[in-house]
Short mmCIF file of C-alpha atoms in Angstrom, two decimals:
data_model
loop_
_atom_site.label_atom_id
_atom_site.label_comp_id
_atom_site.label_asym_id
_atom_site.label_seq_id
_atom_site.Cartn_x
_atom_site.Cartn_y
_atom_site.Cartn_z
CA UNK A 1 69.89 34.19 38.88
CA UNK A 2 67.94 36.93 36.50
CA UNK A 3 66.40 35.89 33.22
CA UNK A 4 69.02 35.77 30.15
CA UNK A 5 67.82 37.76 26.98
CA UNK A 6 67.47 34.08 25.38
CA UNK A 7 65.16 33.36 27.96
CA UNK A 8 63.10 35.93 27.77
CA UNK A 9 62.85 35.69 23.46
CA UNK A 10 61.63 32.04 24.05
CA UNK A 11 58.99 33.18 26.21
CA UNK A 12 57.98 35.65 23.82
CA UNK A 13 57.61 33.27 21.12
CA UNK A 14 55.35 30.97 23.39
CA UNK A 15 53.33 33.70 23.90
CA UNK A 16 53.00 34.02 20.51
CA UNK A 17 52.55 30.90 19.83
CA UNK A 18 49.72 31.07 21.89
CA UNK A 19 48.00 33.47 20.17
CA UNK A 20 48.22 31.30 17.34
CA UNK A 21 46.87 28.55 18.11
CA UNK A 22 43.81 29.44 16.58
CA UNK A 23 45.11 29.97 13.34
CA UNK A 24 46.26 28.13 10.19
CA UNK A 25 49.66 28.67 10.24
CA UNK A 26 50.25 27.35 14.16
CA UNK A 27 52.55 23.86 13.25
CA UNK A 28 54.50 25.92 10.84
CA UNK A 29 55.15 28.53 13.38
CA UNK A 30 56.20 26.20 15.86
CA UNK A 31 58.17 24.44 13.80
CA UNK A 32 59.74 27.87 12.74
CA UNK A 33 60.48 28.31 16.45
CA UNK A 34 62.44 24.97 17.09
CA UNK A 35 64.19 25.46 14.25
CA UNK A 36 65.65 28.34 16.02
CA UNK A 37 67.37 26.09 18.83
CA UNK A 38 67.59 22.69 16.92
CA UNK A 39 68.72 22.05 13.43
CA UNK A 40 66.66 19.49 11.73
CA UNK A 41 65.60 18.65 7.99
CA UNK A 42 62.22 17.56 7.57
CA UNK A 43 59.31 17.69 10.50
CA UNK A 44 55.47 16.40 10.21
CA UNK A 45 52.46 16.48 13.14
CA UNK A 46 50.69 13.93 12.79
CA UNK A 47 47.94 11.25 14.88
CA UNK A 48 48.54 7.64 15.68
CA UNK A 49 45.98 5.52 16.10
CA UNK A 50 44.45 1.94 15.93
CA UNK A 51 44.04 2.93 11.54
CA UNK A 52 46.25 4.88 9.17
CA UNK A 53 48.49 7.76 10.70
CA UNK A 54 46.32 11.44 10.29
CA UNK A 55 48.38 14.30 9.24
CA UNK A 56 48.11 17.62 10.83
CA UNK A 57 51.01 19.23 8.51
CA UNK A 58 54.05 18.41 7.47
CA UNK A 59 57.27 19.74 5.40
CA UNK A 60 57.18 20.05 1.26
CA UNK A 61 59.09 17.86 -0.76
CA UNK A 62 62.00 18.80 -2.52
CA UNK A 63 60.06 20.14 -5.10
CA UNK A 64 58.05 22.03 -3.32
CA UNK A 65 55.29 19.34 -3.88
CA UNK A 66 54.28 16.20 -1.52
CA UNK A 67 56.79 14.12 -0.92
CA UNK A 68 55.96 10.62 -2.37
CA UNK A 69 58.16 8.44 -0.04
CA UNK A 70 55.90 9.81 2.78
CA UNK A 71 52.52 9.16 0.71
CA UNK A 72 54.36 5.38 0.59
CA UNK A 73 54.93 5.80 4.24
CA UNK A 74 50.94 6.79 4.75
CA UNK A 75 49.87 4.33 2.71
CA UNK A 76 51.00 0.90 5.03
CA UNK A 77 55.05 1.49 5.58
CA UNK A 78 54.00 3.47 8.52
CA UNK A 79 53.49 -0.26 10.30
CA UNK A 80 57.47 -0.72 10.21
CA UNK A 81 57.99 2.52 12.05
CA UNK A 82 59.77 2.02 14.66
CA UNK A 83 57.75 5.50 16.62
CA UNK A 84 54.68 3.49 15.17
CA UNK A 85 55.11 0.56 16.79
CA UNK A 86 56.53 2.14 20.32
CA UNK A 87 53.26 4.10 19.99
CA UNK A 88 50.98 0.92 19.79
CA UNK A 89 53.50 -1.44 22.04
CA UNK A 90 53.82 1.11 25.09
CA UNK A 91 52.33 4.74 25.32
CA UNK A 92 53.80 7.04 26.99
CA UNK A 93 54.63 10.28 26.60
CA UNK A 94 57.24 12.52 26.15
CA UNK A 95 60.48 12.87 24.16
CA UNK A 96 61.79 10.35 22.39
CA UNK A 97 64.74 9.80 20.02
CA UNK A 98 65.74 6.87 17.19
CA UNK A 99 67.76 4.83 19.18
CA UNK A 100 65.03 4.76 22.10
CA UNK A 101 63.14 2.86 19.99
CA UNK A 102 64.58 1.58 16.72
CA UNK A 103 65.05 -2.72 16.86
CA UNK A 104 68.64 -4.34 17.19
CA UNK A 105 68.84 -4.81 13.11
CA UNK A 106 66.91 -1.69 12.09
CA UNK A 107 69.43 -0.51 9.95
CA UNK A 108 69.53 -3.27 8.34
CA UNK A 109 66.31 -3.57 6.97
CA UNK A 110 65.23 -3.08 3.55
CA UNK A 111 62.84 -0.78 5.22
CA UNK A 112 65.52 0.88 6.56
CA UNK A 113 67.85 1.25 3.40
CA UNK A 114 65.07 2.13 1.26
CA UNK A 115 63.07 4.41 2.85
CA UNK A 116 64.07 6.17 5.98
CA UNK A 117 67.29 6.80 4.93
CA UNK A 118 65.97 8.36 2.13
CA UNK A 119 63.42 10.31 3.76
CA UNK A 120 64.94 10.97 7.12
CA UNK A 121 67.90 10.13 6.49
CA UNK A 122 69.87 9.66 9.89
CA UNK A 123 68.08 10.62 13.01
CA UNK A 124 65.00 11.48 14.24
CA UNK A 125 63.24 12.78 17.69
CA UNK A 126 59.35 12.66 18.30
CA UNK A 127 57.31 14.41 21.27
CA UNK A 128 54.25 12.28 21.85
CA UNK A 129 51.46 13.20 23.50
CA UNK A 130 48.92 10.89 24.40
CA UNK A 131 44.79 11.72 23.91
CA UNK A 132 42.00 9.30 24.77
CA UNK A 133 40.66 6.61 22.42
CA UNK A 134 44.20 4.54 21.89
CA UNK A 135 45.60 7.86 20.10
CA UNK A 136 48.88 9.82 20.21
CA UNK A 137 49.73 13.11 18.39
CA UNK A 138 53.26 13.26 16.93
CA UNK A 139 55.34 16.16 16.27
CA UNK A 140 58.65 14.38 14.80
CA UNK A 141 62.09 16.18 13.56
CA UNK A 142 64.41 14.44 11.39
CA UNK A 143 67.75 15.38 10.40
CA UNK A 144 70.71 14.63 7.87
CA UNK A 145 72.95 13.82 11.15
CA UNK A 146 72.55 12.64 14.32
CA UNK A 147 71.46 15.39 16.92
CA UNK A 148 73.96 16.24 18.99
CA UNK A 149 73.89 15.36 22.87
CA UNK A 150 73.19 19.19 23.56
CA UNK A 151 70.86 19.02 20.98
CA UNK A 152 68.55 16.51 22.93
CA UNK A 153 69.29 17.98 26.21
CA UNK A 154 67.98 21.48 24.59
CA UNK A 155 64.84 19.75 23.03
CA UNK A 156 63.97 17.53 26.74
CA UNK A 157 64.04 21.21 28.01
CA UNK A 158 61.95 22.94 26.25
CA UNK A 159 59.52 19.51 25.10
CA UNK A 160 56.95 20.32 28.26
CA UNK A 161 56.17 23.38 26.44
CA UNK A 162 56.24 22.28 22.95
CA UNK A 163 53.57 19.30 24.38
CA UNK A 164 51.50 22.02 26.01
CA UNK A 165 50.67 23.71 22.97
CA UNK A 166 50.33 20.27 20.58
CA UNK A 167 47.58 19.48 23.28
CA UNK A 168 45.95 23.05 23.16
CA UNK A 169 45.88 23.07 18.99
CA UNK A 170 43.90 19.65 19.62
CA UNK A 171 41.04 22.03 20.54
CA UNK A 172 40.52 23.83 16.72
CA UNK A 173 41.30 20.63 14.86
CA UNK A 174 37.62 19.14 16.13
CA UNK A 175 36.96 19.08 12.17
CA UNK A 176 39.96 16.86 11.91
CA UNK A 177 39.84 14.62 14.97
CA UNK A 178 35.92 14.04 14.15
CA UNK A 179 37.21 12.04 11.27
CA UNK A 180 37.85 8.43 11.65
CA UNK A 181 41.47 7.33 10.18
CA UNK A 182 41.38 5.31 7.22
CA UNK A 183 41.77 1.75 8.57
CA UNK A 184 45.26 -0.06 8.40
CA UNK A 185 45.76 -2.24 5.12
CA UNK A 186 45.22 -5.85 5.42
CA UNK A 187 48.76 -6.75 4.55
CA UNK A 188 48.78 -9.77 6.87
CA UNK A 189 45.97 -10.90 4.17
CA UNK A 190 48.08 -10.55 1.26
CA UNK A 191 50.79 -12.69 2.89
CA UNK A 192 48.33 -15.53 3.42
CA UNK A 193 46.61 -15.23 0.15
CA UNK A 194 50.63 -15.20 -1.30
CA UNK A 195 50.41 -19.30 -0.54
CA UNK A 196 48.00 -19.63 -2.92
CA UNK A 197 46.89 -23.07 -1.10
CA UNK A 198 45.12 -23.19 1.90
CA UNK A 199 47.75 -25.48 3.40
CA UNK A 200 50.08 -22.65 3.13
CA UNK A 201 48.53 -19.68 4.97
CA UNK A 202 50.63 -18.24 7.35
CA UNK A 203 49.43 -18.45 11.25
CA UNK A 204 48.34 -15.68 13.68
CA UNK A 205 52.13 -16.22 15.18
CA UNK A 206 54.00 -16.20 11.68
CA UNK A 207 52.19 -13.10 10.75
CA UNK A 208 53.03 -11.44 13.96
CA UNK A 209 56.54 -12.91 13.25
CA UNK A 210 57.25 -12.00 9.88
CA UNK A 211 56.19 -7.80 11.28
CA UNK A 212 58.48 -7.99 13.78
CA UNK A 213 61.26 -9.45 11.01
CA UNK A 214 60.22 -6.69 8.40
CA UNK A 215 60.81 -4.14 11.14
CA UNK A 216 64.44 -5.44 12.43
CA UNK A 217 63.79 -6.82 15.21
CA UNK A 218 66.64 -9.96 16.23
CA UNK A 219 65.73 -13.25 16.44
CA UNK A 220 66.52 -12.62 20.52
CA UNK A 221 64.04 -9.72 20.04
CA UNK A 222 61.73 -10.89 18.70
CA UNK A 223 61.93 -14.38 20.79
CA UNK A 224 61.63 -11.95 24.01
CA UNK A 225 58.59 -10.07 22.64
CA UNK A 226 56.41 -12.89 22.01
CA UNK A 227 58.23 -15.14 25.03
CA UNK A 228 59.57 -17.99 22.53
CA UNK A 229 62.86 -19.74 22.75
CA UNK A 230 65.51 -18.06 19.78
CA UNK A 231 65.10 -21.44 18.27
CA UNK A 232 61.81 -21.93 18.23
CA UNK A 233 61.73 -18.06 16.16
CA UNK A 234 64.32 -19.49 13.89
CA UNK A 235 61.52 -22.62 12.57
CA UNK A 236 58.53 -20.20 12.34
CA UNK A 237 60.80 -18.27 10.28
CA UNK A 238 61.92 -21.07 7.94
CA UNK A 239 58.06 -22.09 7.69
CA UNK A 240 57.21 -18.70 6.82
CA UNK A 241 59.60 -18.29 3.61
CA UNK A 242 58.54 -21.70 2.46
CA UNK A 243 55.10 -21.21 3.00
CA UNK A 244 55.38 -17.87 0.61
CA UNK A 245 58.36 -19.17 -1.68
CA UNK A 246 60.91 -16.60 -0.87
CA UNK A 247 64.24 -17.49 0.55
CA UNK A 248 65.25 -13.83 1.97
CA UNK A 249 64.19 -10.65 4.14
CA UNK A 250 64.15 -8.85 1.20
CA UNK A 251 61.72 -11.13 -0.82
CA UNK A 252 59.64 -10.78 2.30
CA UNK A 253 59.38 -6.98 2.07
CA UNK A 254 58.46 -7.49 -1.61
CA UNK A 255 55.32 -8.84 -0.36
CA UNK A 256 54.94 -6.22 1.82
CA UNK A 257 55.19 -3.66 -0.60
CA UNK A 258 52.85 -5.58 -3.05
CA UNK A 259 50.61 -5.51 -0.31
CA UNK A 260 49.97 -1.82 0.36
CA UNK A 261 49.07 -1.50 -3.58
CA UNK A 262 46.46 -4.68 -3.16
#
């Protein structure tokens, strides 16, 4: 079977792409490609690591200017990411859509209502590659829909390529990548110093607890994560509200929140 005329334009845009990776403009250019064979609505390349996630580029805001959900998201939200926390729990690389990764109750979470929907709105696909030192470079695509099933099939195509050249732009961001990440915020410190008594700081297991609540994971979930019965989840969770003096998920995020500003 010969070569179509669509195959031969995509590899004439690699090659170009190629050329580019030297220059300024590469992520917008191969954004600019995909955009050509997937619809999406916002995009950002950024680094995960063991601190704050590193941005490579990203999409304006509405405006034109940053977007300031995504300086929240920088700033400590990025910890109830579901791509995040996939990154940290098990790398691997590859392609990897919303509902690969998003907990049972994500779309439930405050979390959820008021911020990703906002910002991404409904779906979202991410092509991880993973470097040395704990890291992974993210190129992720969100959109106003869900992507289609041809959509996805399209992008697991073409997503050996599109990993080939994230890893070969690692080599002129040196000036970048020799820059440690700004470390995580404390948050869990917040929550204990929310107590106010000493008696009332949280443990090492309702800290891990209440991350895995904030970021939607079930009771079974979460219970399966940290191999604990469902009931015993259900009494580290009660301790944890009355420890803090909230009586809902939502109060709990409020903490959160207060905590990336502490």
């Amino acid at each position: 079977m010969g070569l179509t005329l669509q195959d031969v334009a995509w590899h004439q845009s690699v090659g170009k792409l190629i050329d580019a990776l030297d220059r300024p403009g590469f992520w917008i250019a191969l954004v600019r490609l995909l955009e050509q064979y997937v619809e999406f609505d916002s995009w950002v390349a950024l680094l995960f690591s063991d601190g704050r996630p590193q941005v490579f580029a990203e999409c304006p805001g509405l405006d034109g200017g940053p977007d300031t959900l995504f300086q929240d998201y920088l700033a400590g939200l990025y910890q109830l990411d579901p791509f995040y926390i996939a990154s940290r729990e098990q790398r691997v690389g590859g392609q990897f859509r919303l509902a690969d990764v998003a907990p049972e109750c994500f779309e439930q979470t405050d979390y959820y209502q008021r911020y990703f929907r906002l910002n991404v709105v409904a779906d979202e696909v991410q092509i991880n590659v993973l470097l040395d030192g704990e890291r992974t470079l993210c190129l992720s695509l969100g959109a106003r829909q869900p992507f289609s099933p041809e959509q996805i099939a399209l992008l697991g195509i073409i997503q050996p390529w599109v990993a080939a050249l994230m890893r070969q732009r690692l080599a002129f961001e040196s000036e970048f990548l020799a820059s440690p990440p700004p470390p995580a915020p404390a948050w869990q410190n917040q929550l204990e110093a929310a107590g106010q008594k000493v008696e009332n700081a949280l443990t090492a297991r309702e800290l891990e607890i209440a991350r895995l609540m904030l970021s939607g994971c079930s009771g079974k979930e979460i219970a399966r994560k940290l191999d604990i019965s469902a009931e015993t989840v259900k009494v580290h969770r009660k301790h944890i509200y009355s420890k803090l003096g909230i009586k809902s998920h939502s109060e709990l995020f409020a903490l959160f929140l207060q905590a990336q500003k502490g």
